[in-house]
Coordinates of C-alpha atoms and ligand atoms in Angstrom, one line a residue:
M1 CA -8.6 34.0 -2.5
A2 CA -7.8 31.1 -4.7
E3 CA -10.2 30.2 -7.5
I4 CA -11.8 26.8 -6.9
L5 CA -11.4 24.4 -9.9
D6 CA -14.8 22.7 -10.0
G7 CA -14.1 19.1 -11.1
R8 CA -17.8 18.2 -10.8
K9 CA -18.8 20.8 -13.4
I10 CA -16.0 19.9 -15.8
A11 CA -16.7 16.2 -15.4
S12 CA -20.4 16.7 -15.9
A13 CA -19.9 18.5 -19.3
M14 CA -17.6 15.7 -20.4
R15 CA -20.0 13.0 -19.3
E16 CA -22.8 14.5 -21.3
D17 CA -20.6 14.3 -24.5
I18 CA -19.7 10.7 -23.6
R19 CA -23.4 9.9 -23.1
R20 CA -24.3 11.2 -26.5
E21 CA -21.5 9.3 -28.2
T22 CA -22.5 6.2 -26.3
E23 CA -26.1 6.5 -27.6
R24 CA -24.9 7.0 -31.1
L25 CA -22.7 3.9 -30.9
A26 CA -25.4 1.8 -29.2
G27 CA -27.8 2.8 -32.0
R28 CA -25.4 1.0 -34.3
G29 CA -25.5 -2.1 -32.1
V30 CA -22.3 -1.5 -30.0
R31 CA -23.3 -0.6 -26.5
P32 CA -20.1 0.2 -24.5
G33 CA -19.7 -2.2 -21.6
L34 CA -17.4 -2.4 -18.5
A35 CA -16.9 -5.3 -16.2
V36 CA -16.3 -4.1 -12.6
I37 CA -14.7 -6.7 -10.4
L38 CA -14.5 -6.3 -6.7
V39 CA -12.8 -8.7 -4.3
G40 CA -13.8 -8.4 -0.7
E41 CA -15.7 -5.6 1.0
D42 CA -13.3 -2.9 1.8
P43 CA -15.6 0.1 2.5
A44 CA -13.7 2.6 0.4
S45 CA -13.5 0.1 -2.5
V46 CA -17.3 -0.6 -2.2
S47 CA -18.0 3.1 -2.3
Y48 CA -15.8 3.7 -5.4
V49 CA -17.3 0.7 -7.2
T50 CA -20.8 1.9 -6.5
A51 CA -20.0 5.4 -7.8
K52 CA -18.4 3.9 -11.0
E53 CA -21.5 1.7 -11.7
K54 CA -23.8 4.6 -11.2
A55 CA -21.8 6.7 -13.7
L56 CA -21.8 3.8 -16.2
E57 CA -25.6 3.6 -15.9
E58 CA -26.0 7.4 -16.3
A59 CA -23.8 7.3 -19.4
G60 CA -26.0 4.6 -20.9
M61 CA -23.3 1.9 -20.7
F62 CA -23.6 -1.7 -19.9
S63 CA -22.0 -2.7 -16.6
L64 CA -21.2 -6.2 -15.5
D65 CA -20.9 -6.3 -11.8
R66 CA -18.8 -9.3 -10.5
R67 CA -18.0 -9.7 -6.8
L68 CA -15.7 -12.3 -5.2
P69 CA -15.3 -12.9 -1.5
E70 CA -12.2 -11.7 0.4
S71 CA -11.0 -15.3 0.5
A72 CA -11.1 -15.9 -3.3
A73 CA -8.1 -17.5 -4.7
E74 CA -5.9 -15.7 -7.2
E75 CA -6.6 -18.3 -9.9
E76 CA -10.4 -17.8 -9.4
L77 CA -10.0 -14.0 -10.0
I78 CA -7.8 -14.6 -13.1
R79 CA -10.3 -17.0 -14.4
L80 CA -13.0 -14.4 -14.0
V81 CA -10.8 -11.8 -15.8
E82 CA -10.3 -14.3 -18.6
E83 CA -14.0 -14.8 -18.9
C84 CA -14.4 -11.1 -19.3
N85 CA -11.6 -11.0 -21.9
A86 CA -13.6 -13.4 -24.0
D87 CA -17.0 -11.8 -23.3
P88 CA -18.1 -9.7 -26.4
R89 CA -20.3 -7.5 -24.3
V90 CA -17.4 -6.3 -22.3
D91 CA -15.2 -3.6 -23.8
G92 CA -13.3 -2.7 -20.6
I93 CA -12.4 -4.6 -17.4
L94 CA -11.7 -2.9 -14.1
V95 CA -10.3 -4.9 -11.1
Q96 CA -10.7 -2.6 -8.1
L97 CA -7.5 -2.2 -6.1
P98 CA -6.2 -2.8 -3.6
L99 CA -6.6 -6.6 -3.7
P100 CA -6.4 -8.9 -0.7
K101 CA -2.8 -9.5 0.4
H102 CA -2.8 -13.2 -0.7
I103 CA -3.4 -12.1 -4.3
N104 CA -0.6 -11.0 -6.6
E105 CA -1.8 -7.7 -8.1
E106 CA 0.9 -7.8 -10.8
R107 CA -0.3 -11.2 -12.2
V108 CA -4.0 -10.1 -12.1
L109 CA -3.3 -6.9 -14.0
L110 CA -1.2 -8.8 -16.6
S111 CA -4.2 -11.1 -17.2
I112 CA -6.4 -8.3 -18.4
H113 CA -6.2 -8.1 -22.2
P114 CA -4.5 -4.8 -23.1
S115 CA -7.3 -3.9 -25.5
K116 CA -9.8 -4.1 -22.6
D117 CA -7.6 -2.3 -20.0
A118 CA -10.0 0.5 -19.1
D119 CA -7.8 1.5 -16.0
G120 CA -4.6 1.7 -18.1
F121 CA -2.7 -0.3 -15.5
H122 CA -1.4 -3.1 -17.8
P123 CA 2.4 -2.8 -18.4
F124 CA 1.8 -2.8 -22.2
N125 CA -0.3 0.3 -21.9
L126 CA 1.9 2.0 -19.4
G127 CA 4.9 1.3 -21.6
K128 CA 3.1 2.9 -24.6
L129 CA 2.2 5.9 -22.5
M130 CA 5.9 6.3 -21.5
L131 CA 6.9 6.1 -25.2
G132 CA 4.4 8.8 -26.0
Q133 CA 2.1 6.4 -28.0
D134 CA -1.6 6.3 -27.9
S135 CA -2.9 3.8 -25.3
F136 CA -5.4 3.6 -22.4
Y137 CA -4.1 6.1 -19.9
P138 CA -4.7 5.6 -16.2
C139 CA -7.9 7.5 -15.2
T140 CA -6.6 9.8 -12.5
P141 CA -3.6 11.2 -14.3
Y142 CA -5.6 11.5 -17.5
G143 CA -8.4 13.3 -15.6
I144 CA -5.9 15.8 -14.3
I145 CA -4.7 16.5 -17.8
K146 CA -8.3 17.0 -19.0
L147 CA -9.1 19.2 -15.9
L148 CA -6.1 21.5 -16.6
A149 CA -7.1 21.8 -20.3
A150 CA -10.8 22.5 -19.5
A151 CA -9.7 25.2 -17.0
G152 CA -7.6 26.8 -19.8
V153 CA -4.3 26.1 -18.0
G154 CA -1.4 25.4 -20.4
T155 CA 1.4 23.1 -19.3
R156 CA 4.0 23.9 -22.0
G157 CA 7.2 25.2 -20.4
R158 CA 5.6 25.1 -16.9
H159 CA 7.4 23.6 -14.0
V160 CA 5.1 20.9 -12.6
V161 CA 6.0 19.4 -9.2
I162 CA 4.3 16.1 -8.4
V163 CA 4.4 14.8 -4.8
G164 CA 3.9 11.0 -5.0
R165 CA 5.4 8.3 -7.2
S166 CA 2.7 5.7 -7.3
P167 CA 2.3 3.6 -10.4
T168 CA -1.4 4.7 -10.6
V169 CA -0.9 8.5 -10.3
G170 CA 2.5 10.0 -9.9
K171 CA 4.5 8.0 -12.4
P172 CA 2.0 7.9 -15.3
L173 CA 1.2 11.6 -14.7
A174 CA 4.8 12.6 -14.9
N175 CA 5.0 10.8 -18.2
L176 CA 1.9 12.4 -19.6
L177 CA 3.2 15.8 -18.7
L178 CA 6.5 15.1 -20.3
G179 CA 4.9 14.0 -23.6
K180 CA 5.1 16.3 -26.6
G181 CA 2.1 18.5 -27.5
E182 CA -1.1 19.6 -25.8
G183 CA -1.3 18.6 -22.1
G184 CA 2.4 17.9 -22.1
D185 CA 5.6 19.8 -22.8
A186 CA 6.1 20.5 -19.1
T187 CA 9.2 20.4 -17.0
V188 CA 8.5 17.8 -14.3
T189 CA 9.9 17.1 -10.9
V190 CA 8.7 14.1 -9.0
C191 CA 9.1 14.1 -5.2
H192 CA 8.4 11.2 -2.8
S193 CA 8.8 10.0 0.7
A194 CA 12.6 9.9 0.4
T195 CA 12.9 13.4 -1.0
D196 CA 15.2 15.7 1.0
G197 CA 13.8 19.2 1.6
L198 CA 10.4 18.7 0.1
A199 CA 9.3 22.3 0.6
R200 CA 12.4 23.5 -1.4
H201 CA 11.1 21.6 -4.4
T202 CA 7.3 22.3 -4.0
R203 CA 8.0 26.0 -3.8
Q204 CA 9.5 25.9 -7.3
A205 CA 6.2 24.7 -8.8
D206 CA 4.0 26.7 -11.2
I207 CA 1.7 23.7 -10.9
L208 CA 1.8 21.6 -7.8
I209 CA 0.2 18.2 -7.7
A210 CA -0.3 16.5 -4.3
A211 CA -0.6 12.8 -4.7
A212 CA 1.1 11.4 -1.6
G213 CA -1.9 10.0 0.3
K214 CA -1.0 12.1 3.4
A215 CA -3.7 14.3 4.7
G216 CA -2.8 18.0 4.9
L217 CA 0.8 17.4 3.8
I218 CA 1.1 20.5 1.7
T219 CA 0.9 23.7 3.8
A220 CA 0.9 27.3 2.6
D221 CA 4.6 27.8 3.2
M222 CA 5.3 25.1 0.7
V223 CA 3.6 26.8 -2.2
K224 CA 4.8 29.6 -4.4
P225 CA 2.4 32.6 -4.5
G226 CA 0.2 32.3 -7.5
A227 CA 0.8 28.6 -8.1
L228 CA -2.0 26.3 -9.2
V229 CA -2.6 23.3 -6.9
I230 CA -4.2 20.0 -7.8
D231 CA -5.1 17.9 -4.7
V232 CA -5.3 14.2 -5.5
G233 CA -5.6 13.0 -1.9
V234 CA -8.7 11.2 -0.6
N235 CA -7.9 10.6 3.1
R236 CA -10.6 9.5 5.4
I237 CA -10.5 11.4 8.7
P238 CA -12.6 10.1 11.6
D239 CA -15.4 12.5 12.4
A240 CA -18.1 11.6 14.8
S241 CA -20.3 14.5 13.6
K242 CA -20.7 12.8 10.2
K243 CA -23.2 10.2 9.4
K244 CA -20.6 7.9 7.9
G245 CA -18.2 8.6 10.8
F246 CA -15.5 10.2 8.7
R247 CA -14.9 13.2 6.4
L248 CA -12.6 13.4 3.4
R249 CA -9.5 15.5 3.4
G250 CA -7.0 16.0 0.7
D251 CA -3.2 16.1 0.7
T252 CA -3.3 19.9 1.1
D253 CA -4.2 22.3 3.8
F254 CA -7.1 23.6 1.6
E255 CA -8.0 26.5 3.9
G256 CA -4.4 27.6 4.4
L257 CA -3.7 27.6 0.7
Q258 CA -6.5 29.9 -0.1
S259 CA -4.4 33.0 0.3
V260 CA -1.4 31.8 -1.6
A261 CA -2.6 29.6 -4.5
S262 CA -4.2 31.1 -7.7
K263 CA -6.3 28.1 -8.3
I264 CA -7.0 24.9 -6.3
T265 CA -9.1 21.7 -6.6
P266 CA -11.3 20.8 -3.6
V267 CA -11.6 17.4 -2.0
P268 CA -14.2 16.1 -2.7
G269 CA -15.3 17.5 -6.0
G270 CA -12.0 18.1 -7.7
V271 CA -10.0 15.2 -9.2
G272 CA -12.4 12.4 -8.1
P273 CA -15.2 13.2 -10.6
M274 CA -12.6 13.5 -13.4
T275 CA -11.2 10.0 -12.6
I276 CA -14.6 8.3 -13.1
T277 CA -15.2 10.4 -16.2
M278 CA -12.0 9.1 -17.7
L279 CA -13.0 5.5 -16.9
L280 CA -16.2 6.1 -19.0
Y281 CA -14.0 7.7 -21.7
N282 CA -11.7 4.7 -21.8
T283 CA -14.6 2.3 -22.0
L284 CA -16.1 4.3 -24.9
K285 CA -12.7 4.3 -26.6
A286 CA -12.5 0.5 -26.3
A287 CA -16.1 0.2 -27.6
K288 CA -15.3 2.4 -30.6
A289 CA -12.4 0.0 -31.5
R290 CA -14.8 -2.9 -31.3
G291 CA -17.2 -1.1 -33.5
R292 CA -14.5 -0.5 -36.1
Q293 CA -13.4 -4.2 -35.9
S294 CA -16.9 -5.5 -36.5
G295 CA -17.5 -2.9 -39.2
Q296 CA -20.4 -1.2 -37.3
Ligands
GUN301 N1 -8.3 1.9 -6.3 C1 -8.2 3.3 -6.1 N2 -8.2 3.9 -7.3 C2 -8.4 3.0 -8.2 C3 -8.5 3.1 -9.7 O1 -8.5 4.2 -10.3 N3 -8.8 1.9 -10.3 C4 -8.8 0.8 -9.7 N4 -9.0 -0.3 -10.4 N5 -8.7 0.6 -8.4 C5 -8.5 1.8 -7.7

Protein backbone atom coordinates (compact mmCIF):
# COMPACT_ATOMS: atom_id res chain seq x y z
CA MET A 1 0.00 0.00 0.00
CA ALA A 2 1.22 3.46 -0.87
CA GLU A 3 2.01 5.88 1.94
CA ILE A 4 -0.37 8.83 1.94
CA LEU A 5 1.41 12.19 1.92
CA ASP A 6 -0.72 14.27 4.27
CA GLY A 7 -0.66 17.81 2.86
CA ARG A 8 -2.95 19.06 5.65
CA LYS A 9 -0.49 18.04 8.34
CA ILE A 10 2.55 19.51 6.56
CA ALA A 11 0.63 22.69 5.75
CA SER A 12 -0.57 23.09 9.29
CA ALA A 13 2.98 22.95 10.70
CA MET A 14 4.12 25.55 8.15
CA ARG A 15 1.13 27.79 8.90
CA GLU A 16 1.98 27.76 12.60
CA ASP A 17 5.50 29.04 11.79
CA ILE A 18 4.00 31.69 9.49
CA ARG A 19 1.51 32.76 12.18
CA ARG A 20 4.32 33.23 14.70
CA GLU A 21 6.39 35.30 12.29
CA THR A 22 3.30 37.33 11.40
CA GLU A 23 2.75 38.19 15.07
CA ARG A 24 6.38 39.18 15.47
CA LEU A 25 6.17 41.47 12.45
CA ALA A 26 2.81 42.90 13.53
CA GLY A 27 4.35 43.68 16.91
CA ARG A 28 6.76 45.96 15.07
CA GLY A 29 3.88 47.71 13.29
CA VAL A 30 3.86 45.73 10.03
CA ARG A 31 0.81 43.46 9.83
CA PRO A 32 1.01 41.44 6.61
CA GLY A 33 -1.98 42.12 4.37
CA LEU A 34 -3.43 40.56 1.22
CA ALA A 35 -6.05 42.03 -1.10
CA VAL A 36 -8.25 39.27 -2.49
CA ILE A 37 -10.11 40.31 -5.62
CA LEU A 38 -12.92 38.20 -7.04
CA VAL A 39 -14.86 39.05 -10.18
CA GLY A 40 -18.21 37.26 -10.54
CA GLU A 41 -19.59 34.35 -8.57
CA ASP A 42 -18.12 31.18 -10.05
CA PRO A 43 -18.83 28.61 -7.29
CA ALA A 44 -15.34 27.06 -7.32
CA SER A 45 -13.71 30.53 -7.22
CA VAL A 46 -15.97 31.64 -4.35
CA SER A 47 -15.00 28.54 -2.41
CA TYR A 48 -11.25 29.08 -3.04
CA VAL A 49 -11.47 32.74 -2.04
CA THR A 50 -13.37 31.87 1.14
CA ALA A 51 -10.71 29.29 2.08
CA LYS A 52 -7.92 31.80 1.40
CA GLU A 53 -9.56 34.49 3.54
CA LYS A 54 -10.09 32.04 6.41
CA ALA A 55 -6.41 31.06 6.24
CA LEU A 56 -5.35 34.72 6.28
CA GLU A 57 -7.42 35.35 9.38
CA GLU A 58 -6.04 32.28 11.13
CA ALA A 59 -2.50 33.42 10.34
CA GLY A 60 -3.25 36.85 11.89
CA MET A 61 -2.98 38.65 8.56
CA PHE A 62 -5.06 41.55 7.27
CA SER A 63 -7.30 40.68 4.36
CA LEU A 64 -8.97 43.19 2.08
CA ASP A 65 -11.88 41.52 0.35
CA ARG A 66 -12.91 43.18 -2.92
CA ARG A 67 -15.70 41.81 -5.11
CA LEU A 68 -16.77 43.00 -8.53
CA PRO A 69 -19.80 41.83 -10.51
CA GLU A 70 -19.38 39.44 -13.45
CA SER A 71 -20.20 42.39 -15.74
CA ALA A 72 -17.34 44.59 -14.44
CA ALA A 73 -15.21 46.23 -17.11
CA GLU A 74 -11.53 45.41 -17.45
CA GLU A 75 -10.65 49.05 -16.72
CA GLU A 76 -12.59 48.91 -13.47
CA LEU A 77 -10.68 45.83 -12.34
CA ILE A 78 -7.34 47.37 -13.30
CA ARG A 79 -8.27 50.54 -11.39
CA LEU A 80 -8.97 48.40 -8.34
CA VAL A 81 -5.62 46.63 -8.70
CA GLU A 82 -3.90 50.02 -8.97
CA GLU A 83 -5.63 51.19 -5.78
CA CYS A 84 -4.25 48.10 -4.06
CA ASN A 85 -0.80 48.76 -5.54
CA ALA A 86 -0.90 52.15 -3.78
CA ASP A 87 -2.48 50.94 -0.52
CA PRO A 88 0.22 50.70 2.20
CA ARG A 89 -1.82 48.10 4.15
CA VAL A 90 -1.67 45.75 1.20
CA ASP A 91 1.51 43.68 0.82
CA GLY A 92 0.10 41.21 -1.67
CA ILE A 93 -2.62 41.23 -4.31
CA LEU A 94 -4.47 38.18 -5.56
CA VAL A 95 -6.87 38.33 -8.49
CA GLN A 96 -8.77 35.06 -8.49
CA LEU A 97 -8.68 33.28 -11.85
CA PRO A 98 -10.32 32.53 -14.21
CA LEU A 99 -11.66 35.98 -15.07
CA PRO A 100 -14.82 36.52 -17.13
CA LYS A 101 -14.21 36.07 -20.86
CA HIS A 102 -14.47 39.79 -21.71
CA ILE A 103 -11.51 40.63 -19.44
CA ASN A 104 -7.96 40.22 -20.69
CA GLU A 105 -6.18 38.22 -17.99
CA GLU A 106 -2.74 39.13 -19.29
CA ARG A 107 -3.37 42.87 -18.93
CA VAL A 108 -4.80 42.44 -15.44
CA LEU A 109 -1.86 40.35 -14.20
CA LEU A 110 0.55 42.91 -15.69
CA SER A 111 -1.15 45.68 -13.68
CA ILE A 112 -0.22 44.05 -10.35
CA HIS A 113 2.99 45.58 -9.05
CA PRO A 114 5.63 42.79 -9.13
CA SER A 115 6.55 43.53 -5.49
CA LYS A 116 2.93 42.74 -4.48
CA ASP A 117 2.50 39.69 -6.70
CA ALA A 118 1.54 37.13 -4.03
CA ASP A 119 0.43 34.63 -6.69
CA GLY A 120 3.69 34.89 -8.63
CA PHE A 121 1.85 35.17 -11.96
CA HIS A 122 3.45 38.44 -13.17
CA PRO A 123 5.81 37.90 -16.13
CA PHE A 124 8.58 39.70 -14.20
CA ASN A 125 8.44 37.15 -11.38
CA LEU A 126 7.97 34.18 -13.71
CA GLY A 127 11.00 35.39 -15.69
CA LYS A 128 13.09 35.60 -12.53
CA LEU A 129 11.95 32.11 -11.54
CA MET A 130 13.05 30.80 -14.92
CA LEU A 131 16.44 32.43 -14.49
CA GLY A 132 16.88 30.83 -11.08
CA GLN A 133 16.55 34.15 -9.25
CA ASP A 134 14.62 34.79 -6.07
CA SER A 135 11.08 36.02 -6.74
CA PHE A 136 7.49 35.29 -5.77
CA TYR A 137 6.92 31.73 -6.94
CA PRO A 138 3.42 30.55 -7.93
CA CYS A 139 1.80 28.92 -4.90
CA THR A 140 0.90 25.47 -6.22
CA PRO A 141 4.32 24.61 -7.70
CA TYR A 142 6.10 26.11 -4.70
CA GLY A 143 3.78 24.16 -2.37
CA ILE A 144 4.73 20.94 -4.17
CA ILE A 145 8.44 21.69 -3.70
CA LYS A 146 7.84 22.32 0.03
CA LEU A 147 5.70 19.19 0.35
CA LEU A 148 8.44 17.02 -1.17
CA ALA A 149 11.05 18.60 1.13
CA ALA A 150 8.88 18.11 4.23
CA ALA A 151 8.32 14.46 3.27
CA GLY A 152 12.09 14.00 3.03
CA VAL A 153 11.97 13.35 -0.72
CA GLY A 154 15.07 14.56 -2.56
CA THR A 155 14.77 15.70 -6.18
CA ARG A 156 18.45 15.80 -7.12
CA GLY A 157 19.12 13.51 -10.07
CA ARG A 158 15.54 12.18 -10.00
CA HIS A 159 13.45 11.96 -13.14
CA VAL A 160 10.32 14.02 -12.59
CA VAL A 161 7.55 13.72 -15.17
CA ILE A 162 4.94 16.49 -15.10
CA VAL A 163 1.67 15.96 -16.95
CA GLY A 164 0.31 19.44 -17.74
CA ARG A 165 1.93 22.60 -19.09
CA SER A 166 -0.22 25.35 -17.61
CA PRO A 167 1.40 28.71 -16.82
CA THR A 168 0.19 28.38 -13.21
CA VAL A 169 1.42 24.84 -12.44
CA GLY A 170 3.28 22.77 -15.06
CA LYS A 171 5.60 25.38 -16.53
CA PRO A 172 6.70 27.10 -13.30
CA LEU A 173 7.03 23.73 -11.55
CA ALA A 174 9.32 22.43 -14.31
CA ASN A 175 11.50 25.51 -13.86
CA LEU A 176 11.66 25.18 -10.07
CA LEU A 177 12.66 21.52 -10.39
CA LEU A 178 15.32 22.44 -12.96
CA GLY A 179 16.85 25.06 -10.67
CA LYS A 180 20.16 24.44 -8.95
CA GLY A 181 20.22 23.32 -5.34
CA GLU A 182 17.68 22.07 -2.82
CA GLY A 183 14.26 21.31 -4.28
CA GLY A 184 15.76 21.35 -7.77
CA ASP A 185 18.50 19.52 -9.67
CA ALA A 186 15.92 17.16 -11.17
CA THR A 187 15.71 15.84 -14.72
CA VAL A 188 12.34 17.04 -15.94
CA THR A 189 9.97 15.84 -18.64
CA VAL A 190 6.82 17.85 -19.33
CA CYS A 191 3.94 16.03 -21.05
CA HIS A 192 0.74 17.61 -22.32
CA SER A 193 -2.36 17.05 -24.43
CA ALA A 194 -0.33 16.68 -27.64
CA THR A 195 2.16 14.20 -26.17
CA ASP A 196 2.38 10.94 -28.09
CA GLY A 197 2.41 7.79 -25.96
CA LEU A 198 1.80 9.47 -22.61
CA ALA A 199 2.15 6.23 -20.62
CA ARG A 200 5.58 5.58 -22.13
CA HIS A 201 6.76 8.84 -20.55
CA THR A 202 4.93 8.59 -17.23
CA ARG A 203 6.32 5.08 -16.66
CA GLN A 204 9.83 6.57 -16.62
CA ALA A 205 9.05 8.83 -13.66
CA ASP A 206 10.62 8.50 -10.23
CA ILE A 207 8.29 11.33 -9.27
CA LEU A 208 5.09 11.71 -11.30
CA ILE A 209 3.13 14.95 -11.07
CA ALA A 210 -0.39 14.93 -12.49
CA ALA A 211 -1.54 18.46 -13.29
CA ALA A 212 -3.64 18.06 -16.42
CA GLY A 213 -7.08 18.81 -14.99
CA LYS A 214 -8.49 15.48 -16.19
CA ALA A 215 -10.15 13.29 -13.58
CA GLY A 216 -8.55 9.86 -13.19
CA LEU A 217 -6.17 10.35 -16.16
CA ILE A 218 -3.26 8.53 -14.53
CA THR A 219 -3.99 4.83 -14.06
CA ALA A 220 -1.86 2.13 -12.40
CA ASP A 221 -0.40 0.85 -15.69
CA MET A 222 1.10 4.33 -16.30
CA VAL A 223 3.14 4.34 -13.09
CA LYS A 224 6.50 2.72 -12.39
CA PRO A 225 6.35 0.50 -9.28
CA GLY A 226 7.70 2.47 -6.32
CA ALA A 227 7.20 5.89 -7.93
CA LEU A 228 6.02 8.84 -5.90
CA VAL A 229 2.85 10.46 -7.23
CA ILE A 230 1.70 14.04 -6.66
CA ASP A 231 -1.90 14.66 -7.72
CA VAL A 232 -2.65 18.33 -8.46
CA GLY A 233 -6.09 17.73 -9.99
CA VAL A 234 -9.19 19.25 -8.40
CA ASN A 235 -12.04 17.94 -10.56
CA ARG A 236 -15.65 18.28 -9.49
CA ILE A 237 -17.59 15.07 -10.16
CA PRO A 238 -21.40 15.28 -9.91
CA ASP A 239 -22.52 13.18 -6.94
CA ALA A 240 -26.15 13.35 -5.78
CA SER A 241 -25.25 11.66 -2.48
CA LYS A 242 -23.17 14.70 -1.43
CA LYS A 243 -24.66 17.81 0.17
CA LYS A 244 -22.90 20.06 -2.36
CA GLY A 245 -23.94 17.80 -5.24
CA PHE A 246 -20.37 16.93 -6.22
CA ARG A 247 -17.24 15.25 -4.95
CA LEU A 248 -13.63 16.11 -5.69
CA ARG A 249 -11.48 13.78 -7.70
CA GLY A 250 -7.84 14.16 -8.64
CA ASP A 251 -6.07 13.49 -11.93
CA THR A 252 -5.14 9.98 -10.79
CA ASP A 253 -6.96 6.74 -10.11
CA PHE A 254 -6.09 7.08 -6.41
CA GLU A 255 -7.38 3.62 -5.41
CA GLY A 256 -5.79 1.88 -8.37
CA LEU A 257 -2.41 3.48 -7.68
CA GLN A 258 -2.30 2.24 -4.08
CA SER A 259 -0.63 -1.03 -5.06
CA VAL A 260 1.98 0.50 -7.37
CA ALA A 261 3.07 3.91 -5.99
CA SER A 262 5.36 4.22 -2.94
CA LYS A 263 3.78 7.51 -1.85
CA ILE A 264 0.82 9.50 -3.10
CA THR A 265 -1.01 12.73 -2.25
CA PRO A 266 -4.79 12.51 -1.73
CA VAL A 267 -7.44 14.82 -3.21
CA PRO A 268 -8.56 16.68 -1.21
CA GLY A 269 -5.92 17.07 1.51
CA GLY A 270 -2.73 16.85 -0.54
CA VAL A 271 -1.52 19.75 -2.68
CA GLY A 272 -4.51 22.07 -1.99
CA PRO A 273 -3.60 22.98 1.61
CA MET A 274 -0.01 23.60 0.51
CA THR A 275 -1.14 26.07 -2.18
CA ILE A 276 -2.92 28.27 0.38
CA THR A 277 0.02 27.98 2.74
CA MET A 278 2.38 29.34 0.09
CA LEU A 279 0.03 32.25 -0.49
CA LEU A 280 0.46 33.13 3.19
CA TYR A 281 4.19 32.60 2.83
CA ASN A 282 4.41 34.98 -0.15
CA THR A 283 2.31 37.59 1.67
CA LEU A 284 4.61 37.35 4.68
CA LYS A 285 7.64 37.65 2.41
CA ALA A 286 6.24 40.83 0.83
CA ALA A 287 5.45 42.25 4.27
CA LYS A 288 9.00 41.55 5.45
CA ALA A 289 10.29 43.55 2.47
CA ARG A 290 7.97 46.43 3.47
CA GLY A 291 9.30 46.17 7.04
CA ARG A 292 12.88 46.42 5.81
CA GLN A 293 12.00 49.39 3.59
CA SER A 294 10.34 51.31 6.38
CA GLY A 295 13.16 50.42 8.78
CA GLN A 296 10.83 48.49 11.12
N1 LIG B 1 -7.52 29.90 -9.69
C1 LIG B 1 -7.18 28.61 -9.47
N2 LIG B 1 -6.03 28.55 -8.78
C2 LIG B 1 -5.64 29.83 -8.56
C3 LIG B 1 -4.53 30.40 -7.89
O1 LIG B 1 -3.64 29.75 -7.35
N3 LIG B 1 -4.51 31.76 -7.86
C4 LIG B 1 -5.46 32.51 -8.44
N4 LIG B 1 -5.34 33.83 -8.38
N5 LIG B 1 -6.49 32.01 -9.08
C5 LIG B 1 -6.57 30.67 -9.12
